[in-house]
Coordinates of C-alpha atoms in Angstrom, one line a residue:
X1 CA 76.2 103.0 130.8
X2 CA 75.2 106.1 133.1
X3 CA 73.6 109.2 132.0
X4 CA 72.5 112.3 134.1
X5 CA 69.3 113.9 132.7
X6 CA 69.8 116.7 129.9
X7 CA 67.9 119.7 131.4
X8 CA 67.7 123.3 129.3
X9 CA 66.0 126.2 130.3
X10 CA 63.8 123.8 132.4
X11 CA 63.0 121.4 129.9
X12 CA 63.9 117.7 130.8
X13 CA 65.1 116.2 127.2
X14 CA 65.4 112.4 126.2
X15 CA 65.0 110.0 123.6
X16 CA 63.8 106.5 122.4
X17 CA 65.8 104.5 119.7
X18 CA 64.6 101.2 118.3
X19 CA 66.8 98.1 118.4
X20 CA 65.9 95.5 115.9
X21 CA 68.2 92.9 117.2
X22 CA 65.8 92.7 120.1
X23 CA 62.6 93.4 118.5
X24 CA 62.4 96.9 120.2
X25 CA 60.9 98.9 118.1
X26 CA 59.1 102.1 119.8
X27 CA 60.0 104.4 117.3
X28 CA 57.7 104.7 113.9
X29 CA 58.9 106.6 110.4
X30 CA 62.8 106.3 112.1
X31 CA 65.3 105.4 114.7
X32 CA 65.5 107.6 117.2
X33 CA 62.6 109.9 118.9
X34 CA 64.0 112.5 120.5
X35 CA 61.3 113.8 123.3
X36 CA 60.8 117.0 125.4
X37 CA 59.4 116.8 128.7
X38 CA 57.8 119.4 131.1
X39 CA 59.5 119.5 134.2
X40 CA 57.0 121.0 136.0
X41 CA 54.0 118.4 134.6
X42 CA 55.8 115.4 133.3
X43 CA 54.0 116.2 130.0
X44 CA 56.2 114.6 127.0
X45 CA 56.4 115.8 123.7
X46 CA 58.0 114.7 120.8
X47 CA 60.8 117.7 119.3
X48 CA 61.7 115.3 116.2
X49 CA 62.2 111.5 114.1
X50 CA 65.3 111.2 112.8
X51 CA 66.6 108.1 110.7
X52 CA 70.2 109.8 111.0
X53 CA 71.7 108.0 113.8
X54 CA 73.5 104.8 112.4
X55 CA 76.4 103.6 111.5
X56 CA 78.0 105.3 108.9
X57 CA 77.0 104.2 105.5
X58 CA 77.9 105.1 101.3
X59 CA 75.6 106.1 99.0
X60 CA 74.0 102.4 98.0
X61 CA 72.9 102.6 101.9
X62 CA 75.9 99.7 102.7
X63 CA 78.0 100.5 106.0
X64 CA 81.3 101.2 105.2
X65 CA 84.5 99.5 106.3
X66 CA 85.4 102.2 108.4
X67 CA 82.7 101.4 110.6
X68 CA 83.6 99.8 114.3
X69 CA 80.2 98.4 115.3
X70 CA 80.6 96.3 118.6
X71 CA 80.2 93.0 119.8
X72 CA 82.2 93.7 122.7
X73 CA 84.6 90.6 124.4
X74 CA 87.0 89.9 126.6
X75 CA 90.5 88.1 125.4
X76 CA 91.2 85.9 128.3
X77 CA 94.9 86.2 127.4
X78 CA 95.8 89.7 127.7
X79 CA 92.7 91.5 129.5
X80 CA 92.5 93.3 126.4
X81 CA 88.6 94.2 125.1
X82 CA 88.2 93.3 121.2
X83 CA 85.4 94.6 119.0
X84 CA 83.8 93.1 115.8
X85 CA 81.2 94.3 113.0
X86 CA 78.1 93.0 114.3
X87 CA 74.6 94.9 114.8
X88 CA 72.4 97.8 113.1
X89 CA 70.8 98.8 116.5
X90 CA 71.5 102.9 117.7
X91 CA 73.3 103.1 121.0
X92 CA 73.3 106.3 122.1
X93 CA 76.4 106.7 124.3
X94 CA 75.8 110.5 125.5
X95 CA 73.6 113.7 124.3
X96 CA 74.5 117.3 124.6
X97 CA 72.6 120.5 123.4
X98 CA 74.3 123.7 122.9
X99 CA 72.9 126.8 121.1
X100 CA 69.9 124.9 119.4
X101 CA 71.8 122.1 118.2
X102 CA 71.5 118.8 120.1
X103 CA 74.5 116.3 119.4
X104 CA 74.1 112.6 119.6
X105 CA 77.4 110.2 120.3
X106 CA 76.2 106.8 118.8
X107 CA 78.2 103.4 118.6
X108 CA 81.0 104.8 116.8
X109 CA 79.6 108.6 115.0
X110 CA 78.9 111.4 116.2
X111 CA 75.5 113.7 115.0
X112 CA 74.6 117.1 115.2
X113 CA 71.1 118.3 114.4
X114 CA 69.3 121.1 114.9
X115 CA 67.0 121.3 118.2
X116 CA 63.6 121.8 117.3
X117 CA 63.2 121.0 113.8
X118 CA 65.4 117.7 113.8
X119 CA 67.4 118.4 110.5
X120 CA 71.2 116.5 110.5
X121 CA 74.2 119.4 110.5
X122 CA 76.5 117.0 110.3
X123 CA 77.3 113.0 111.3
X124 CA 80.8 112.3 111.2
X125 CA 83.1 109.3 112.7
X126 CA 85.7 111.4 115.0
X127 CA 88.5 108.6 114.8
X128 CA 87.9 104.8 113.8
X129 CA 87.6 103.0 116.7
X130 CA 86.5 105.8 119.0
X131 CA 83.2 105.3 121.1
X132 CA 82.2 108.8 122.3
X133 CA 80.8 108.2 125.9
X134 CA 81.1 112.2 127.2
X135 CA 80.9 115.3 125.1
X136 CA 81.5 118.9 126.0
X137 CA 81.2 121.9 124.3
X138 CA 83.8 124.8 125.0
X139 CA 83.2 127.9 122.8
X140 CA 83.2 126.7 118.8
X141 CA 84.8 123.3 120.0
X142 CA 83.1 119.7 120.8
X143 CA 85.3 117.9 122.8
X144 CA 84.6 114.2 123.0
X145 CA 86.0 111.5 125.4
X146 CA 86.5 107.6 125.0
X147 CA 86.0 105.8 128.6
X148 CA 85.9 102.1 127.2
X149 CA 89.6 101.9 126.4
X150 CA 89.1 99.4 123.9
X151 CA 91.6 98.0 121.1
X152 CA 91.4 97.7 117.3
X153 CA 90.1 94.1 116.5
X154 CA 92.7 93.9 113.7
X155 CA 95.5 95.9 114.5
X156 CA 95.0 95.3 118.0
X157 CA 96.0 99.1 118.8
X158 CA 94.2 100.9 121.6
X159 CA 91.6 103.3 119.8
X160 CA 92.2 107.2 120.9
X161 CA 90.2 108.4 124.0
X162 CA 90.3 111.8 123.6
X163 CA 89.5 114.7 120.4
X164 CA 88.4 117.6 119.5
X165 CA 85.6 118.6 116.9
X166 CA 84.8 121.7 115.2
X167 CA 81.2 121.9 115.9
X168 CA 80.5 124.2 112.7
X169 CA 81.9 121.9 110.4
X170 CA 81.9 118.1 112.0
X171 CA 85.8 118.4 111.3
X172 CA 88.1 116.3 113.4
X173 CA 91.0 119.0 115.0
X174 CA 93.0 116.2 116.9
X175 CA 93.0 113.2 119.0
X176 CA 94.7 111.7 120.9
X177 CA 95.6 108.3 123.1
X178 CA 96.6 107.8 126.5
X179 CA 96.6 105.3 128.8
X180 CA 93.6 105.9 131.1
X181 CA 91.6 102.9 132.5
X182 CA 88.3 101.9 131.5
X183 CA 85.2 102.9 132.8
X184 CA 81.5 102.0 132.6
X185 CA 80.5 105.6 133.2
X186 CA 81.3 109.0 131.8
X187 CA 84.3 110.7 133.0
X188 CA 83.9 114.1 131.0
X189 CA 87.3 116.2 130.7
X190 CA 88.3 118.9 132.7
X191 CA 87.7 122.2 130.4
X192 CA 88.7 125.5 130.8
X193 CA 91.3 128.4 129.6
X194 CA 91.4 127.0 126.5
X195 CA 92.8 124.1 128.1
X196 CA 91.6 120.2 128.3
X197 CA 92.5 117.4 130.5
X198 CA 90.9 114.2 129.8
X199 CA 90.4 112.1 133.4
X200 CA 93.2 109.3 134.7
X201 CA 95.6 111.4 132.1
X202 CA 98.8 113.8 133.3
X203 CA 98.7 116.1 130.1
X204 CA 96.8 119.5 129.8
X205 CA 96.4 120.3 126.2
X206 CA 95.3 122.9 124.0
X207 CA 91.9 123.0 123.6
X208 CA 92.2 123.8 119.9
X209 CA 95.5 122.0 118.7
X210 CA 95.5 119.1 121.1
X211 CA 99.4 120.5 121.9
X212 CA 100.5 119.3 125.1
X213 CA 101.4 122.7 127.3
X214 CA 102.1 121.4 130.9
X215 CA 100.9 118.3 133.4
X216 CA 99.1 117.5 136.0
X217 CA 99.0 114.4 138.3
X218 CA 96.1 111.9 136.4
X219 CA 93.2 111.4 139.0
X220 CA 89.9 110.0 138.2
X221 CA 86.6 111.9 138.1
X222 CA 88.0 115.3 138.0
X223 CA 86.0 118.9 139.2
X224 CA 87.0 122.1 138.6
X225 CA 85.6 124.8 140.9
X226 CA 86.8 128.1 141.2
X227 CA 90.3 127.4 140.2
X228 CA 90.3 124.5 142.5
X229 CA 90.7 121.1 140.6
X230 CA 89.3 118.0 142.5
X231 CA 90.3 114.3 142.2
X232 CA 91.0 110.9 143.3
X233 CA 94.6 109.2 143.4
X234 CA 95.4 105.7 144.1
X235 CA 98.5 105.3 146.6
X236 CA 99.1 102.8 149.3
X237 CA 95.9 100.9 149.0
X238 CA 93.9 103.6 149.5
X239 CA 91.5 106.2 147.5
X240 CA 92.5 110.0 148.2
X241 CA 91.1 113.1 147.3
X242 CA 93.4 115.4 146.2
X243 CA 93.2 119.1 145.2
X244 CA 95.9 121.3 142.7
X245 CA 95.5 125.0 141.7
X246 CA 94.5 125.0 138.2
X247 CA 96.4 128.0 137.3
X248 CA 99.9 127.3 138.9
X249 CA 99.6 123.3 139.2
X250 CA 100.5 123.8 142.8
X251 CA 99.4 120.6 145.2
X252 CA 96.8 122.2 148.0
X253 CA 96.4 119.3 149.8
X254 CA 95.3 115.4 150.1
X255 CA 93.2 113.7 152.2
X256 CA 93.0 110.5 153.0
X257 CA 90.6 108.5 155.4
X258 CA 92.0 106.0 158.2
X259 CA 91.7 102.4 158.7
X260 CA 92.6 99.4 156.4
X261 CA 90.6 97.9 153.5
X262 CA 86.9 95.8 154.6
X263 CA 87.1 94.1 151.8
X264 CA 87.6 94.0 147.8
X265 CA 86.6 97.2 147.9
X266 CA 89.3 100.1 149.1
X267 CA 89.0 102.4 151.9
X268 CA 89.0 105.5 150.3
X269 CA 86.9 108.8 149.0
X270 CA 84.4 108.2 145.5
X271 CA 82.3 110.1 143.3
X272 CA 83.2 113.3 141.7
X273 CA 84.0 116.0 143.9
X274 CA 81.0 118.5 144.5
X275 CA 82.0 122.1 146.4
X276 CA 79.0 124.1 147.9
X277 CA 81.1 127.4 149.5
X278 CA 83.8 126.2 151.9
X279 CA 83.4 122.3 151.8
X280 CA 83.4 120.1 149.2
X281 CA 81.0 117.1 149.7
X282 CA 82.3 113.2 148.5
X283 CA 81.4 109.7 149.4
X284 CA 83.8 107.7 151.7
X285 CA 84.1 103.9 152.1
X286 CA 85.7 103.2 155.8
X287 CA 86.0 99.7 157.5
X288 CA 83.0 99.5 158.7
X289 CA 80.7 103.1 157.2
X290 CA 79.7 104.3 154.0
X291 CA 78.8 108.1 154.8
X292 CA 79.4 111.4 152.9
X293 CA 81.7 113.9 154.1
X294 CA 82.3 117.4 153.9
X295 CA 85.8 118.2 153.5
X296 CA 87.3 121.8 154.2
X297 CA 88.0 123.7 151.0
X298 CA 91.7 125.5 152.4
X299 CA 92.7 122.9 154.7
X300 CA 91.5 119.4 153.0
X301 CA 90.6 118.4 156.8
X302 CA 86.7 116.5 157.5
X303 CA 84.3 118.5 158.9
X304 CA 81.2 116.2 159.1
X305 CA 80.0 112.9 158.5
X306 CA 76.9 111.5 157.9
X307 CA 75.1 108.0 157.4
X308 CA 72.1 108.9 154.6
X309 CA 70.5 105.4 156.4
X310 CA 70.2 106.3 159.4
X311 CA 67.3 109.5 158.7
X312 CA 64.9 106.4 157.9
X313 CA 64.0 102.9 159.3
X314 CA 63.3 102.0 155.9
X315 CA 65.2 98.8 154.9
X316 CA 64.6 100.7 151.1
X317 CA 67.9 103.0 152.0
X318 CA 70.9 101.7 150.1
X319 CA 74.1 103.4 151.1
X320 CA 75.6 103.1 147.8
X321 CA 75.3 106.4 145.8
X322 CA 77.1 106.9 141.9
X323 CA 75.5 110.4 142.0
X324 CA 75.4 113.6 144.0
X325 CA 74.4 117.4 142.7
X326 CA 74.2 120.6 144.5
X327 CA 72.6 124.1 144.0
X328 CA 74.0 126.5 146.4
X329 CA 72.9 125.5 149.7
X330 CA 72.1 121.8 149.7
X331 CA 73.5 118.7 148.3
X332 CA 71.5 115.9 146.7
X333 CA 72.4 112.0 146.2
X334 CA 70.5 110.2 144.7
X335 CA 71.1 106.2 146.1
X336 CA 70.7 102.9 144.9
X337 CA 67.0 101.5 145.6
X338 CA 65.8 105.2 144.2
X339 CA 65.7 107.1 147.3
X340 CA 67.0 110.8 147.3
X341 CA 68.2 112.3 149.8
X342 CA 69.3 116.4 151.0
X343 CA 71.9 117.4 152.8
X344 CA 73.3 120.4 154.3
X345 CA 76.5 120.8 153.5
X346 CA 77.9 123.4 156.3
X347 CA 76.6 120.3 158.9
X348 CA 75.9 117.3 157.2
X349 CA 72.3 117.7 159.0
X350 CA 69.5 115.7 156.3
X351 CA 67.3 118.0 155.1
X352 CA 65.0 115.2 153.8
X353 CA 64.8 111.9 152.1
X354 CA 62.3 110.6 149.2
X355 CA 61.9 106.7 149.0
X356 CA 59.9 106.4 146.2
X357 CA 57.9 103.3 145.6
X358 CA 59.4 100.7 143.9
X359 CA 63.3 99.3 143.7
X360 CA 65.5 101.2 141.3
X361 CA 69.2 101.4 139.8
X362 CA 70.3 104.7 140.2
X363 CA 71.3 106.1 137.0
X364 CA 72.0 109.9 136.8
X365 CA 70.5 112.5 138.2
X366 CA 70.6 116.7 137.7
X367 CA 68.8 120.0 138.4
X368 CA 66.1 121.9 137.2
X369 CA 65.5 125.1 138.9
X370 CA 63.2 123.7 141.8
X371 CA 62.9 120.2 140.7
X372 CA 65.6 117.7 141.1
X373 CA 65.4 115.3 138.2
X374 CA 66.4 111.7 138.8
X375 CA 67.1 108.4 136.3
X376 CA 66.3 105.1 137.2
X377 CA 66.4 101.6 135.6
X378 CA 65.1 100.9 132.2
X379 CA 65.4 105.1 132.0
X380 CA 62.7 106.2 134.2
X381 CA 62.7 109.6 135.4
X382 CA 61.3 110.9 138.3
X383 CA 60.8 115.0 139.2
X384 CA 61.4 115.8 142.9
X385 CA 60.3 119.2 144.1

C-alpha cells in the first residue's frame, strides 16, 4: 500500500499502530500513536493515543458479525480475491485532516477524531465489505474510494468501491459499485462541482445523492486541473493520455507514444497527470527509454524528454518513478532507490538530483512550503530542502 505524506500548514503528520499478530507493539496505553513532525527540524511529537481504531465491536467488547477483517486470497478458479475474519491488528489504509479533525480509514471502518486532543467523533463501517484506501473531503462530504475490488467471502458479491459520508454525523449518503480494476495504490476520485468520479469508472455523480448525471470515458489515475481532466486509456496495446473538458465532456486530445511493446510491460504514458502552466509532465515507457515528458497543454503534442539517469553516474538512479509533485515552477519525482530528482518543466532541463544514502522503495511523496517531503520503505521520511 502507497501513501504520500499528510502535510498541514507545514506540519508533516504520521502515525504508529501496534500489530499483535507480529509482536509489534510500539505503541503503549493504545493502538495507534498519531505523531506530529517539524518539517523544518525533524522534531516528532506525539498529538494523541487512541485505542479507537479497530474493528468494530458491541458493548461486551466482541467484534460483530458485520465485521470484514482480511486474510486476503486468491481463488485460482475465477481470479476473484476472497476475504475471511481473521486478525485484531489496525491497518490504516489512508489518513486525511480537514478542519481539525483527522480521519483514519482502517481494515474495514472509518474514524474521525478531533486533531489535537485525540477524542473519537465518530467510527462508523461505510458499507460491509468496503476497505477505504483514498478519502477526500469536498465541503460537509467525505468521499471514500475502494481500490482492492474485492468480493464478499459468502455471498461472493463484489463489495462497493465508491460512497459518500456525512462528515458531521459518520452517516453513510450512498454507495455505489462499479466495475473498476484493482489497484495496490490509491486512486482518489475526481471531485469537483458537486460532482464525483471515481477512477477506471464512466459515471459522474452527484456528490451528495450518488445520482448519476452524465459520463465520461473511465481512465485510470485521473487529474483535474483548470477544467482540464487528465488520464490514461487502454487501446491497441498501448497506454494513452487523454484529456476531456470537465465542463462540456468534450475530447481535447490523446496522445500516444510510438513503437511496439519491450516487453510485459506496455509502451505507453504512467503516473497521474501533473500540469505546471502550459505542459503537463508524465512518465513514458518506450522500447527502449523510460523518461518523463512534457506534453503541450492545447495541442497534446511532446515537447521534451528527459532521462532522470543520465544527470548522475550513480548506478543508485533507478528509472522507475510511482510519484511526481510540482509547485509552480519545478517538478519533483521521487524514484525507486530513494533519489529525488527536479525538473524544469518548460525544458525538461534537471534542476538537481538527491541520492540519499541507503537503497529505498519509493513510497509517496508531497510538499511542504520549501521542503519536499519524501516516504521510503518501512515509512521513513526524509525532508529535502
Amino acid at each position: 500500500m502507497y501513501h504520500q505524506p499528510l502535510i498541514v500548514d507545514g506540519t508533516v503528520y504520521t502515525y504508529r499502530v501496534n500489530e499483535p499478530g507480529r509482536d509489534h507493539t510500539p505503541v503503549e496505553d493504545g493502538k495507534l500513536e498519531f505523531i506530529a513532525i517539524d518539517a523544518e527540524t525533524g522534531d516528532p511529537e506525539t498529538v494523541f493515543v487512541t485505542d479507537d481504531v479497530g474493528p468494530d465491536a458491541d458493548e461486551t467488547g466482541d467484534t460483530t458479525d458485520s465485521d470484514i477483517e482480511f486474510d486476503i486470497d486468491l481463488d485460482i478458479d475465477s481470479d476473484d480475491i476472497v476475504f475471511e475474519d481473521t486478525t485484531e491488528s489496525v491497518m490504516i489504509n489512508d489518513i486525511i485532516i480537514h478542519n481539525g479533525s483527522v480521519y483514519f480509514g482502517t481494515s474495514n471502518r472509518i474514524h474521525a477524531h478531533d486533531v489535537e486532543t485525540g477524542e473519537q467523533h465518530w467510527s462508523t463501517t461505510p458499507e460491509p465489505g468496503m476497505m477505504p484506501t483514498g478519502m477526500r473531503v469536498v465541503d460537509d462530504v467525505l468521499v471514500v474510494a475502494d481500490n482492492a475490488n474485492l468480493r464478499h467471502a459468502r455471498t461472493g458479491e463484489q463489495t462497493p468501491d465508491l460512497c459518500a459520508i456525512d462528515i458531521e454525523t459518520g452517516e453513510s449518503l450512498w454507495s455505489r459499485t462499479s466495475a473498476a480494476e484493482a489497484s495496490n495504490s490509491p486512486q482518489l476520485p475526481v471531485i469537483a462541482d458537486g460532482l464525483v468520479q471515481h477512477p477506471d469508472t464512466a459515471p459522474v455523480r452527484d456528490l451528495r445523492s450518488g445520482e448519476e448525471l452524465a459520463t465520461l470515458p473511465a481512465r485510470e489515475t485521473p487529474s483535474l486541473h483548470d477544467g482540464e481532466l487528465y488520464g490514461m486509456i487502454r487501446r491497441d496495446g498501448k497506454r494513452r493520455l487523454v484529456s476531456h473538458s470537465w465542463e462540456t465532456g468534450e475530447k481535447r486530445w490523446e496522445y500516444a507514444p510510438e513503437g511496439d511493446t519491450p516487453g510485459n510491460e506496455p509502451v505507453g504514458v504512467y503516473g497521474t497527470p501533473v500540469a505546471v502552466g502550459d505542459t503537463v509532465v508524465v512518465r513514458e515507457i518506450g522500447e527502449r527509454d523510460d523518461l518523463f515528458i512534457g506534453i503541450d497543454r492545447e495541442m497534446g503534442t511532446r515537447q521534451w524528454s528527459v532521462d532522470t539517469t543520465s544527470y548522475s553516474d550513480s548506478e543508485d538512479i533507478h528509472p522507475h518513478s510511482e510519484f511526481w509533485v510540482a509547485d509552480g515552477e519545478t517538478v519533483y519525482c521521487i524514484h525507486d532507490g530513494g533519489a529525488a530528482t527536479a525538473i524544469d518543466p518548460t525544458d525538461g532541463t534537471i534542476e538537481w538530483q538527491v541520492i540519499p544514502d541507503g537503497w529505498q522503495l519509493s513510497k509517496g511523496c508531497a510538499l511542504a512550503e520549501d521542503l519536499l517531503v519524501t516516504v521510503g520503505t518501512g515509512g521513513t521520511l526524509y525532508g529535502i530542502s
